Tab-separated table of C-alpha atoms and ligand atoms in Angstrom:
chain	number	residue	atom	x	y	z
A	1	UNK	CA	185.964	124.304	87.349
A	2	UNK	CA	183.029	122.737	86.083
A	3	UNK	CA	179.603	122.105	88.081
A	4	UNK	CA	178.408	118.497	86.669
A	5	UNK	CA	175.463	119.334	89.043
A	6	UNK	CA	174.579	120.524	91.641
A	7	UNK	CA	176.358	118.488	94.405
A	8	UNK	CA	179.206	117.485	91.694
A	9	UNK	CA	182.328	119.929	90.656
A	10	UNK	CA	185.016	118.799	88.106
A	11	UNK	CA	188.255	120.743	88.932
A	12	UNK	CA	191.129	121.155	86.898
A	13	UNK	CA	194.793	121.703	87.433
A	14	UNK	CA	195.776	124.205	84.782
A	15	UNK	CA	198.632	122.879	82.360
A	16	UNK	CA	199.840	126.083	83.236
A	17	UNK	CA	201.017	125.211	86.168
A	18	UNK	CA	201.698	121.510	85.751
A	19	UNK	CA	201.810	119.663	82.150
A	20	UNK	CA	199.761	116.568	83.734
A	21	UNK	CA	197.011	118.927	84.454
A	22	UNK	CA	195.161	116.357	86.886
A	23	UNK	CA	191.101	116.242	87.278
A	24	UNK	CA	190.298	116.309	90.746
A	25	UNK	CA	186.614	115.999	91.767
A	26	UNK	CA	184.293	117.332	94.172
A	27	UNK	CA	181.436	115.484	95.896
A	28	UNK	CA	178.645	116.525	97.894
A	29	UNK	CA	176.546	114.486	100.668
A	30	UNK	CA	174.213	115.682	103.447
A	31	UNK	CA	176.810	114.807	106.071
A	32	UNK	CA	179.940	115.383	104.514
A	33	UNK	CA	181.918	115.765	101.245
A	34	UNK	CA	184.709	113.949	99.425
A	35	UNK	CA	187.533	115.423	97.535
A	36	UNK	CA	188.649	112.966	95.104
A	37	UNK	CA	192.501	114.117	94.237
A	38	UNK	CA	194.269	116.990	95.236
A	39	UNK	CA	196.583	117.972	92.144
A	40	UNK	CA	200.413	117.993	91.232
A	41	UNK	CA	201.453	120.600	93.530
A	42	UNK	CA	201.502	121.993	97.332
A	43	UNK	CA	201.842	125.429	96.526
A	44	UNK	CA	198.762	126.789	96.493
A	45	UNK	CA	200.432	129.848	94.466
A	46	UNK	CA	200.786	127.527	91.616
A	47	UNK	CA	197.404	126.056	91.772
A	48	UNK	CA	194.941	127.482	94.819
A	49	UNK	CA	193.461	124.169	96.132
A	50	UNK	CA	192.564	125.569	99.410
A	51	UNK	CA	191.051	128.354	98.457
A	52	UNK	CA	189.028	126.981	95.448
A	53	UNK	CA	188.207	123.714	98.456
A	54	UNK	CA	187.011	126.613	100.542
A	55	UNK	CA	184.725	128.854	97.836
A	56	UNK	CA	183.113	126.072	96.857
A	57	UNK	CA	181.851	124.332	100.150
A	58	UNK	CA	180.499	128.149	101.333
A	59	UNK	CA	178.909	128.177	97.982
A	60	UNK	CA	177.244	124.955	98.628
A	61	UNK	CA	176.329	125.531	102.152
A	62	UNK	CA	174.722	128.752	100.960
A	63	UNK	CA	172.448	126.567	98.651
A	64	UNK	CA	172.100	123.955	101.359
A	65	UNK	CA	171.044	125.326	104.841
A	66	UNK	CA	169.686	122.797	105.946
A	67	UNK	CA	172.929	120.808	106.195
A	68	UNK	CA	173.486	120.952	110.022
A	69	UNK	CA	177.168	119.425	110.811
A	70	UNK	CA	180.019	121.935	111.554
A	71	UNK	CA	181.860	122.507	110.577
A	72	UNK	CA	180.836	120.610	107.265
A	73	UNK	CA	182.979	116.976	107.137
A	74	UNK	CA	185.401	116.857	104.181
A	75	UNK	CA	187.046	113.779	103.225
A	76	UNK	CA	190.179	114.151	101.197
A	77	UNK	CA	190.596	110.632	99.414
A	78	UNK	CA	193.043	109.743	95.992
A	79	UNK	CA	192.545	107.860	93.237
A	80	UNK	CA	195.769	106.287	93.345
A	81	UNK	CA	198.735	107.858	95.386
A	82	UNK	CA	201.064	109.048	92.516
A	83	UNK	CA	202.475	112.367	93.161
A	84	UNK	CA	199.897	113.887	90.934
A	85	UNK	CA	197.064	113.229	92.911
A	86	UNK	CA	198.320	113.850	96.250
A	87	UNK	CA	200.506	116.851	96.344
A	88	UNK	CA	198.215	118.940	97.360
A	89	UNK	CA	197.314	116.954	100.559
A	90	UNK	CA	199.500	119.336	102.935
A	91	UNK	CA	197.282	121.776	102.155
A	92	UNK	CA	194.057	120.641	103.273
A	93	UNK	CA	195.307	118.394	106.131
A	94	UNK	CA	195.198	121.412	108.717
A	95	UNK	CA	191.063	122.411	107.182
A	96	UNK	CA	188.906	122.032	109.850
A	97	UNK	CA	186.601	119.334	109.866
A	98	UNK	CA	189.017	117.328	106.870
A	99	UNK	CA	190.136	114.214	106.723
A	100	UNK	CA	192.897	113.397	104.837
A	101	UNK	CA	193.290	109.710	103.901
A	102	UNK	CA	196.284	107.537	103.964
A	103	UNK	CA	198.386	106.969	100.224
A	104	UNK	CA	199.476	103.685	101.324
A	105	UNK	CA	196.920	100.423	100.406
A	106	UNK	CA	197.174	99.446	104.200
A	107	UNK	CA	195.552	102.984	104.517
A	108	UNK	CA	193.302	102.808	101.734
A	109	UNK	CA	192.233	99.390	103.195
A	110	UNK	CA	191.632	100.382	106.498
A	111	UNK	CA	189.966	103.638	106.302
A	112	UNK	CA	187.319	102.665	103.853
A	113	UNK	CA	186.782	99.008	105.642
A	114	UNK	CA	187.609	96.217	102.907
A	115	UNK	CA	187.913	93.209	104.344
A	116	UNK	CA	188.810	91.618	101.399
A	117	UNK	CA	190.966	93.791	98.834
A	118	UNK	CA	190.641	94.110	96.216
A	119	UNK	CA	187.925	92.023	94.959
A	120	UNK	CA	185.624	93.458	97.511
A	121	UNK	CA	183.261	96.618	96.487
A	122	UNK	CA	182.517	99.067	99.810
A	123	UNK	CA	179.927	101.471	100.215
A	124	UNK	CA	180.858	105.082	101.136
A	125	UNK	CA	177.584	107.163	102.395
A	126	UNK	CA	178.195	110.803	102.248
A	127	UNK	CA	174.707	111.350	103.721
A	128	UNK	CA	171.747	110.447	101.370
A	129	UNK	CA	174.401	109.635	98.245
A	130	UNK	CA	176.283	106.243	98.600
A	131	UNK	CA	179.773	106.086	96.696
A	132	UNK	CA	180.997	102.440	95.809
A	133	UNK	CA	184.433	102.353	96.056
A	134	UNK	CA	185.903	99.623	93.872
A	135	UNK	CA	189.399	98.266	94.753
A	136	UNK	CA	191.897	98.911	91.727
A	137	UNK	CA	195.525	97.985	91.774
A	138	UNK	CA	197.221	97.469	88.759
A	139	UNK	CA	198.521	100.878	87.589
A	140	UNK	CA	199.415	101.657	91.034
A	141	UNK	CA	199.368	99.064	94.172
A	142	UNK	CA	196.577	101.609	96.073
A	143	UNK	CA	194.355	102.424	93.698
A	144	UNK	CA	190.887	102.420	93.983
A	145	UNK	CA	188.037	103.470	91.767
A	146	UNK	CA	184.744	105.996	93.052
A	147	UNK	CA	181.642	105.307	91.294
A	148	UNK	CA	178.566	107.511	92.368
A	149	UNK	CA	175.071	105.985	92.001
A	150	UNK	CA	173.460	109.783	91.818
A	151	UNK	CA	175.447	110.756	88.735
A	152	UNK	CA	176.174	107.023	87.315
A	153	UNK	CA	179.956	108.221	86.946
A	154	UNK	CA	182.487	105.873	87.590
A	155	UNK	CA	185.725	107.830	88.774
A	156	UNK	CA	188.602	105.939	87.394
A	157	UNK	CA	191.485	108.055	88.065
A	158	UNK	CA	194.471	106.909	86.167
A	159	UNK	CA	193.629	103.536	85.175
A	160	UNK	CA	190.483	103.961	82.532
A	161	UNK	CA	190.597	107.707	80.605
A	162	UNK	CA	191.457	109.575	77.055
A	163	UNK	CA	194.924	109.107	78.084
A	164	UNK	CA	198.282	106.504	78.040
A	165	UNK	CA	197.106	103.584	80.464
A	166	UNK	CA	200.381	102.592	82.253
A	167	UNK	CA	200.563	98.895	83.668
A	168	UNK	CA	202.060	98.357	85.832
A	169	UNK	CA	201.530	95.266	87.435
A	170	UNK	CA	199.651	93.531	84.236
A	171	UNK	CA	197.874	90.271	86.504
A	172	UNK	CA	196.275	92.908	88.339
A	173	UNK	CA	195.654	95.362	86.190
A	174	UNK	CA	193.511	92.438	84.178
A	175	UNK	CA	191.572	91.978	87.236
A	176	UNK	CA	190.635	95.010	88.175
A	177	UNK	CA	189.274	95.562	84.827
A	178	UNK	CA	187.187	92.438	85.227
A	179	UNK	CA	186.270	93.743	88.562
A	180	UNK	CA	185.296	97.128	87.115
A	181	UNK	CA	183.143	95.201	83.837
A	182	UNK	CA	181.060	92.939	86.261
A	183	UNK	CA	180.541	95.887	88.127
A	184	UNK	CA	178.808	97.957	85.522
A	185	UNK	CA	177.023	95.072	84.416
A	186	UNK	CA	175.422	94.663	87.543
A	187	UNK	CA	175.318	98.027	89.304
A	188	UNK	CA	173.687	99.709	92.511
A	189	UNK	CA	172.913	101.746	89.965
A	190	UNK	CA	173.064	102.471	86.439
A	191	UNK	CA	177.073	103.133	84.990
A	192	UNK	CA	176.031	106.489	82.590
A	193	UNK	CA	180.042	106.993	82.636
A	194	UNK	CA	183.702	106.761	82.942
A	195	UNK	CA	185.840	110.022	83.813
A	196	UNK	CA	189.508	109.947	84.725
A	197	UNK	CA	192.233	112.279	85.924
A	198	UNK	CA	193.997	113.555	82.541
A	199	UNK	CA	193.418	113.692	78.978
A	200	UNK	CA	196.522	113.017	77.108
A	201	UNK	CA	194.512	111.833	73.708
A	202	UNK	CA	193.304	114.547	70.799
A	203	UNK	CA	190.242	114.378	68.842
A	204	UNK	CA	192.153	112.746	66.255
A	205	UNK	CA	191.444	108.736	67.293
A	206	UNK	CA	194.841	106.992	68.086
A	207	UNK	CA	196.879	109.957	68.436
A	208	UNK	CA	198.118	111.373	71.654
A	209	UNK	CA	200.460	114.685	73.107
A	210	UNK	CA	203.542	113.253	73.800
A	211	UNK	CA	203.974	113.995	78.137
A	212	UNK	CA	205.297	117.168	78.981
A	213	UNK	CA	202.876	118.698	76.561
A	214	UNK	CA	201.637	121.655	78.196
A	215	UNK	CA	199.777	123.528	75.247
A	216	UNK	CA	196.658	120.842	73.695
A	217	UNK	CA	194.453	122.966	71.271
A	218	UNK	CA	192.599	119.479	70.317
A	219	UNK	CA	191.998	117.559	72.922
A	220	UNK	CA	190.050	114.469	73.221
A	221	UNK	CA	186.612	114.828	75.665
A	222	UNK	CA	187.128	113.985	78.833
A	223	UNK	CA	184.118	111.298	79.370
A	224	UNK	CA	184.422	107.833	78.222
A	225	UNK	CA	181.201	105.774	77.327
A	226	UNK	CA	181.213	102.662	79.970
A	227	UNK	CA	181.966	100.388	77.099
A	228	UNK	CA	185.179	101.268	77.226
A	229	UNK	CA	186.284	98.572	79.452
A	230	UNK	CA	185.338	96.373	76.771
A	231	UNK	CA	188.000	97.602	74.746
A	232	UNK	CA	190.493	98.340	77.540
A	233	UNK	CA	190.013	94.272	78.819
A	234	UNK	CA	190.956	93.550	74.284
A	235	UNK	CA	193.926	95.610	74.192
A	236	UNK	CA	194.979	93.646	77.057
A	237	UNK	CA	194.536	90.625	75.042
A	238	UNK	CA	196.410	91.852	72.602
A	239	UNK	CA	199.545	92.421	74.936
A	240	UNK	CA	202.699	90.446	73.948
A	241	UNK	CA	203.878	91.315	76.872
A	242	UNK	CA	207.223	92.765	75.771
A	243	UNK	CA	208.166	96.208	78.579
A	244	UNK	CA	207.508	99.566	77.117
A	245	UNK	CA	204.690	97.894	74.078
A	246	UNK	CA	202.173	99.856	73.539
A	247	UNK	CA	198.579	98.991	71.786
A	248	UNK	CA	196.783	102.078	70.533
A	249	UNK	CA	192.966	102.228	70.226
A	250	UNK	CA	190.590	105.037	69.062
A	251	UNK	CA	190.398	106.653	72.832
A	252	UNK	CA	193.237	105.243	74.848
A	253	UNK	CA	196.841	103.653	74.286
A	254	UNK	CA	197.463	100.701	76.691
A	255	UNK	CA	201.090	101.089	77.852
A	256	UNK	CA	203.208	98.220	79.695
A	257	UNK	CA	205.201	100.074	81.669
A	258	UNK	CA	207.589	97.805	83.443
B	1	ZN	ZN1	199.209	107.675	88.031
């Protein structure tokens, strides 16, 4: 796991223990926190969500006494709710003081209060640092994107990363990469960068481990430069729209997957 700072932790799934070897992320307000993912698996023998969940809240309290809620909120939310990034929900739903948030976009929709999804942008406080989350169907009907106006990273899960970009459903796919461009042209706050939940491209531009790759000596960094939608919204251009086509670019290969 990775500290981006010090109210920010990158986890990783090892490809050990499953070849997607999901990002999950870790974010830290004055009133509560919010889990963002929870993995490809429930058993926490395989991967030890729960007890990495745990370690690192202590640790946190320990730098942050002053924090005065317990026990300390934690909101378990998900990207999108492919079995990837929700797995490892049973395993934090009995955590005291969690809160683990519907898969379904009726759930997504209701706990986070859009009224009109998903063109609408909400605000998320976690005490003293607001999280916009951006509605963001397309690769998968409840998907939703987290961007943080303390570390200017937008959190795109599976549909913006070093990685295949499955599309599903291409109309909204489109939009929500509109939604996502007029966003970082006119943010809360300024868009520094993009990180998703895998890495599937190596350093080598255009060139990606075939799934079910499990050892990947070379991969491609993790962080995308927010000019990257820009090129994800002209490989969508260049769709013909025929199932299984895929466009390759330097950092990404756009996928229709239908
Ligand atoms: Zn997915």
């Amino acid at each position: 796991m990775t500290w981006l700072d010090p109210d920010t932790v990158q986890l990783r799934q090892p490809k050990a223990s499953h070849w997607e070897a999901p990002f999950l992320y870790l974010l830290f307000g004055r009133e509560r926190a919010l889990l963002i993912d929870t993995g490809a698996t429930s058993d926490e023998g395989q991967f030890p969500l729960r007890a990495a969940i745990d370690r690192l809240i202590a640790e946190w309290l320990r730098r942050n006494p002053v924090v005065f809620v317990r026990p300390y909120p934690l909101v378990v939310a998900h990207s999108h709710a492919h079995g990837d990034h929700i797995a490892g929900d049973p395993l934090l739903r009995d955590r005291p003081g969690t809160t683990v948030v519907g898969t379904s976009p009726a759930e997504v929709i209701g706990f986070f209060g859009f009224r009109s999804w998903p063109e609408e942008t909400v605000a998320f406080d976690l005490g003293r640092r607001v999280i916009d989350v951006i509605g963001g169907p397309g690769h998968e009907p409840s998907a939703v994107v987290f961007f943080d106006r303390r570390t200017g990273i937008l959190f795109t899960g599976d549909t913006v990363l070093p990685a295949r970009l499955y599309v599903r459903d291409l109309p909204q796919f489109r939009a929500t990469i509109e939604r996502l461009i007029r966003f970082r042209d006119d943010p809360p706050a300024p868009v520094r960068e993009v990180r998703g939940a895998h890495i599937e491209m190596s350093s080598t531009p255009g060139e990606d481990y075939p799934a079910g790759t499990v050892d990947q000596p070379d991969e491609a960094p993790l962080p995308l430069r927010p000019g990257v939608l820009d090129r994800v919204l002209s490989a969508l251009d260049d769709l013909r729209g025929e199932p299984g086509e895929r466009i390759v670019r330097k950092r990404f290969i756009l996928v229709l997957d239908r």
